[in-house]
PDB file of C-alpha atoms in Angstrom:
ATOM      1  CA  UNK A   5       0.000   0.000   0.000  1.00  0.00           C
ATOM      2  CA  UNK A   6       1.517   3.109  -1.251  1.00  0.00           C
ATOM      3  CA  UNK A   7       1.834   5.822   1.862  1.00  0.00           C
ATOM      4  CA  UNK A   8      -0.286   8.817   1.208  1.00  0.00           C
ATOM      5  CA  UNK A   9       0.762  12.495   1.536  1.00  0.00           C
ATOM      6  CA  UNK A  10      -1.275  15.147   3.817  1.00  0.00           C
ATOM      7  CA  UNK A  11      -2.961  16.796   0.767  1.00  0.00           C
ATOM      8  CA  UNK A  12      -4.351  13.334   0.041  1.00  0.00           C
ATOM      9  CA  UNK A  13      -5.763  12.963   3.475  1.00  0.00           C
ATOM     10  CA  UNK A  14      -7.520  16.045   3.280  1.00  0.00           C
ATOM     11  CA  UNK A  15      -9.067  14.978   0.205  1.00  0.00           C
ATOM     12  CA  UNK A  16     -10.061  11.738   1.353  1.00  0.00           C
ATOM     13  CA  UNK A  17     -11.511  13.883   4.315  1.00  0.00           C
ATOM     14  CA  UNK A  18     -13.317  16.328   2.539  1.00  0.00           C
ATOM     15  CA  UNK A  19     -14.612  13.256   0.514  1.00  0.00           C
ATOM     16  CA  UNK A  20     -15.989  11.384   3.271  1.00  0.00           C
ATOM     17  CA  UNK A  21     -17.632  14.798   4.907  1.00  0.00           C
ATOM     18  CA  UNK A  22     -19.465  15.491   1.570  1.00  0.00           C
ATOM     19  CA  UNK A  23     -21.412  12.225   1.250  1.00  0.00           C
ATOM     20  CA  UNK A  24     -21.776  12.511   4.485  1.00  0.00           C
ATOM     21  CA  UNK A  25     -23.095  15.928   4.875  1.00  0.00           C
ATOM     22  CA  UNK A  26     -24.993  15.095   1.374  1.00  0.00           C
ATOM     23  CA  UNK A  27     -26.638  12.008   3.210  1.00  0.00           C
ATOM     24  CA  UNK A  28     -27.465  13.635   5.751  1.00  0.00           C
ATOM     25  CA  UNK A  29     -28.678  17.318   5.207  1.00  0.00           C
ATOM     26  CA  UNK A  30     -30.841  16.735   1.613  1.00  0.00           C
ATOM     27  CA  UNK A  31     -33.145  14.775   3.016  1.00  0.00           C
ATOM     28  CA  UNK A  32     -33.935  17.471   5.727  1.00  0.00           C
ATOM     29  CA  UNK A  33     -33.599  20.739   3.525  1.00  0.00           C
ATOM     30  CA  UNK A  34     -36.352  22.693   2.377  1.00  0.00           C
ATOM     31  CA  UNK A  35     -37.103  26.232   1.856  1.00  0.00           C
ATOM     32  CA  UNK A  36     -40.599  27.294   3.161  1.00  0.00           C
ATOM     33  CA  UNK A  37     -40.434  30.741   1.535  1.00  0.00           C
ATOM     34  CA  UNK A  38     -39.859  29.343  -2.657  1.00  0.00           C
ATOM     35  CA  UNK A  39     -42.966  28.557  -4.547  1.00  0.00           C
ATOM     36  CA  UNK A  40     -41.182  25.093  -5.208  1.00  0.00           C
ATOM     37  CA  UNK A  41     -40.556  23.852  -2.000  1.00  0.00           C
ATOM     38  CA  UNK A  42     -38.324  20.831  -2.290  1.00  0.00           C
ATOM     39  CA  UNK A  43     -36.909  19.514  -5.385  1.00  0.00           C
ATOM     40  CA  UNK A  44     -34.729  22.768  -6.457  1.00  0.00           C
ATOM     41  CA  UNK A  45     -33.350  23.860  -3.813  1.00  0.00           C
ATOM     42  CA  UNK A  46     -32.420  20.469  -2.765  1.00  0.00           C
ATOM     43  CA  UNK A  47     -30.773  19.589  -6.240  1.00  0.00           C
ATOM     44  CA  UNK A  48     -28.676  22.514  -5.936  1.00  0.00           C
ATOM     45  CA  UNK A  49     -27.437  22.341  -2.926  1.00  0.00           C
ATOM     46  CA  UNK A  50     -26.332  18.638  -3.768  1.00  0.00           C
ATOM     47  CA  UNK A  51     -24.992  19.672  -6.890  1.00  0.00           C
ATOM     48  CA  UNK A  52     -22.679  21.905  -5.348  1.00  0.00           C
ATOM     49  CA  UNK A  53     -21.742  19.185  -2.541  1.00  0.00           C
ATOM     50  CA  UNK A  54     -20.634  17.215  -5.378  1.00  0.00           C
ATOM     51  CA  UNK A  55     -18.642  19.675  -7.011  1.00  0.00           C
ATOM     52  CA  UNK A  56     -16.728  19.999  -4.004  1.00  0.00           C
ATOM     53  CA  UNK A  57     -16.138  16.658  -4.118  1.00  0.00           C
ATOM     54  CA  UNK A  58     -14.733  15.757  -7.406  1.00  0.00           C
ATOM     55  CA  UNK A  59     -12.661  18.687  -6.889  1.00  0.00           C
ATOM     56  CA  UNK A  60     -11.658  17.223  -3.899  1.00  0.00           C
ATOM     57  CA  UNK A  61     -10.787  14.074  -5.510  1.00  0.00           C
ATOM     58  CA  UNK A  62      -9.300  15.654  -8.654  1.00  0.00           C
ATOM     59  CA  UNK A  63      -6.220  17.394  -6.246  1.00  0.00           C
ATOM     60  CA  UNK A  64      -5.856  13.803  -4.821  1.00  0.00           C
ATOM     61  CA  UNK A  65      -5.626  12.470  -8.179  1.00  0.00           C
ATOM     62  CA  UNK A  66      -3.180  14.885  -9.323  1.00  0.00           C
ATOM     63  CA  UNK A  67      -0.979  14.751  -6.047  1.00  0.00           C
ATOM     64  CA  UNK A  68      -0.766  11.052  -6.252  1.00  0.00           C
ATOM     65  CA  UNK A  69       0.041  11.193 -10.287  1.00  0.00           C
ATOM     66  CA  UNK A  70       3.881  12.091 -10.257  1.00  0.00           C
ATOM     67  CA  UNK A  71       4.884   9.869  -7.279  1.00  0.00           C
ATOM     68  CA  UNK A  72       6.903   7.097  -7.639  1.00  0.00           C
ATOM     69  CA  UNK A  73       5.498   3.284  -6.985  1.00  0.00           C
ATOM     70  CA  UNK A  74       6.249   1.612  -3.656  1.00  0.00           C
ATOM     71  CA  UNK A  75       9.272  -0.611  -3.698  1.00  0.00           C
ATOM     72  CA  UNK A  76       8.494  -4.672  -4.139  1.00  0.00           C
ATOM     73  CA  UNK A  77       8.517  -6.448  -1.199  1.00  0.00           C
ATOM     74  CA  UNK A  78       8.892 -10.262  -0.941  1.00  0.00           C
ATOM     75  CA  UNK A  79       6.024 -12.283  -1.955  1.00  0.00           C
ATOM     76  CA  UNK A  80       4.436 -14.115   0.785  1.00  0.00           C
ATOM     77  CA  UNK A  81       4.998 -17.625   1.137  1.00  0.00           C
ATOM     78  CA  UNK A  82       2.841 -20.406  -0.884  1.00  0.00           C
ATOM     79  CA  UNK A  83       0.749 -22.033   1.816  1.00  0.00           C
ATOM     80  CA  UNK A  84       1.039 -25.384  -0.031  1.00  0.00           C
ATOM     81  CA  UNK A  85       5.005 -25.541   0.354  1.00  0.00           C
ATOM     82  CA  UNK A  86       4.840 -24.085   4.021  1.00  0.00           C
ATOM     83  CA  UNK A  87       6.091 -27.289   6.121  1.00  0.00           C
ATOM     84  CA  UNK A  88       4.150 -26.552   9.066  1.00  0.00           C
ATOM     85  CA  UNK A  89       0.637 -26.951   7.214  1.00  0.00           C
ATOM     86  CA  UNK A  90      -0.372 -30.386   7.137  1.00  0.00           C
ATOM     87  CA  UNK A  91      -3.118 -29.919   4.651  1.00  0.00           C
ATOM     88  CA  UNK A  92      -0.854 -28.338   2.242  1.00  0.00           C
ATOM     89  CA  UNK A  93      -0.856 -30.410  -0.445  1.00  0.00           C
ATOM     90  CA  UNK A  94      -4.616 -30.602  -0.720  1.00  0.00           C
ATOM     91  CA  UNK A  95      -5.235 -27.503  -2.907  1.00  0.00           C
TER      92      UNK A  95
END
């Protein structure tokens, strides 16, 4: 797993808190003084979550796009030629 940088935890943050706040604030939003009182309002204000988010995640993108690959580490072991497994052989 590669190690992520502190502009890519804020993203991931400000990801999270968007669906969240998304999940939990359209449902309850309205505007009692609009002659439409639900739909619009509601679709803007969730249109404008999302924008937040994808810009969000396009920084994290972009931070994460010119860094180098982790180093390879060892493969684990086979389980089959481990000698302490007695059922080893069976798969």
């Amino acid at each position: 797993m590669q190690r992520q940088s502190t502009i890519q935890r804020w993203c991931d943050r400000v990801i999270e808190a968007g669906w969240l706040l998304a999940l939990a604030l359209i449902p309850i939003y309205f505007n009692l003084l609009s002659s439409r009182h639900f739909e619009p309002d509601k679709a803007t204000t969730l249109r404008a979550i999302v924008l937040v988010m994808i810009a969000a995640w396009l920084i994290r993108v972009l931070d994460g796009f010119g860094s180098r690959p982790p180093a390879p580490d060892a493969p684990p072991p086979d389980a089959a030629s481990s000698p302490g497994n007695p059922f080893g052989g069976l798969w």
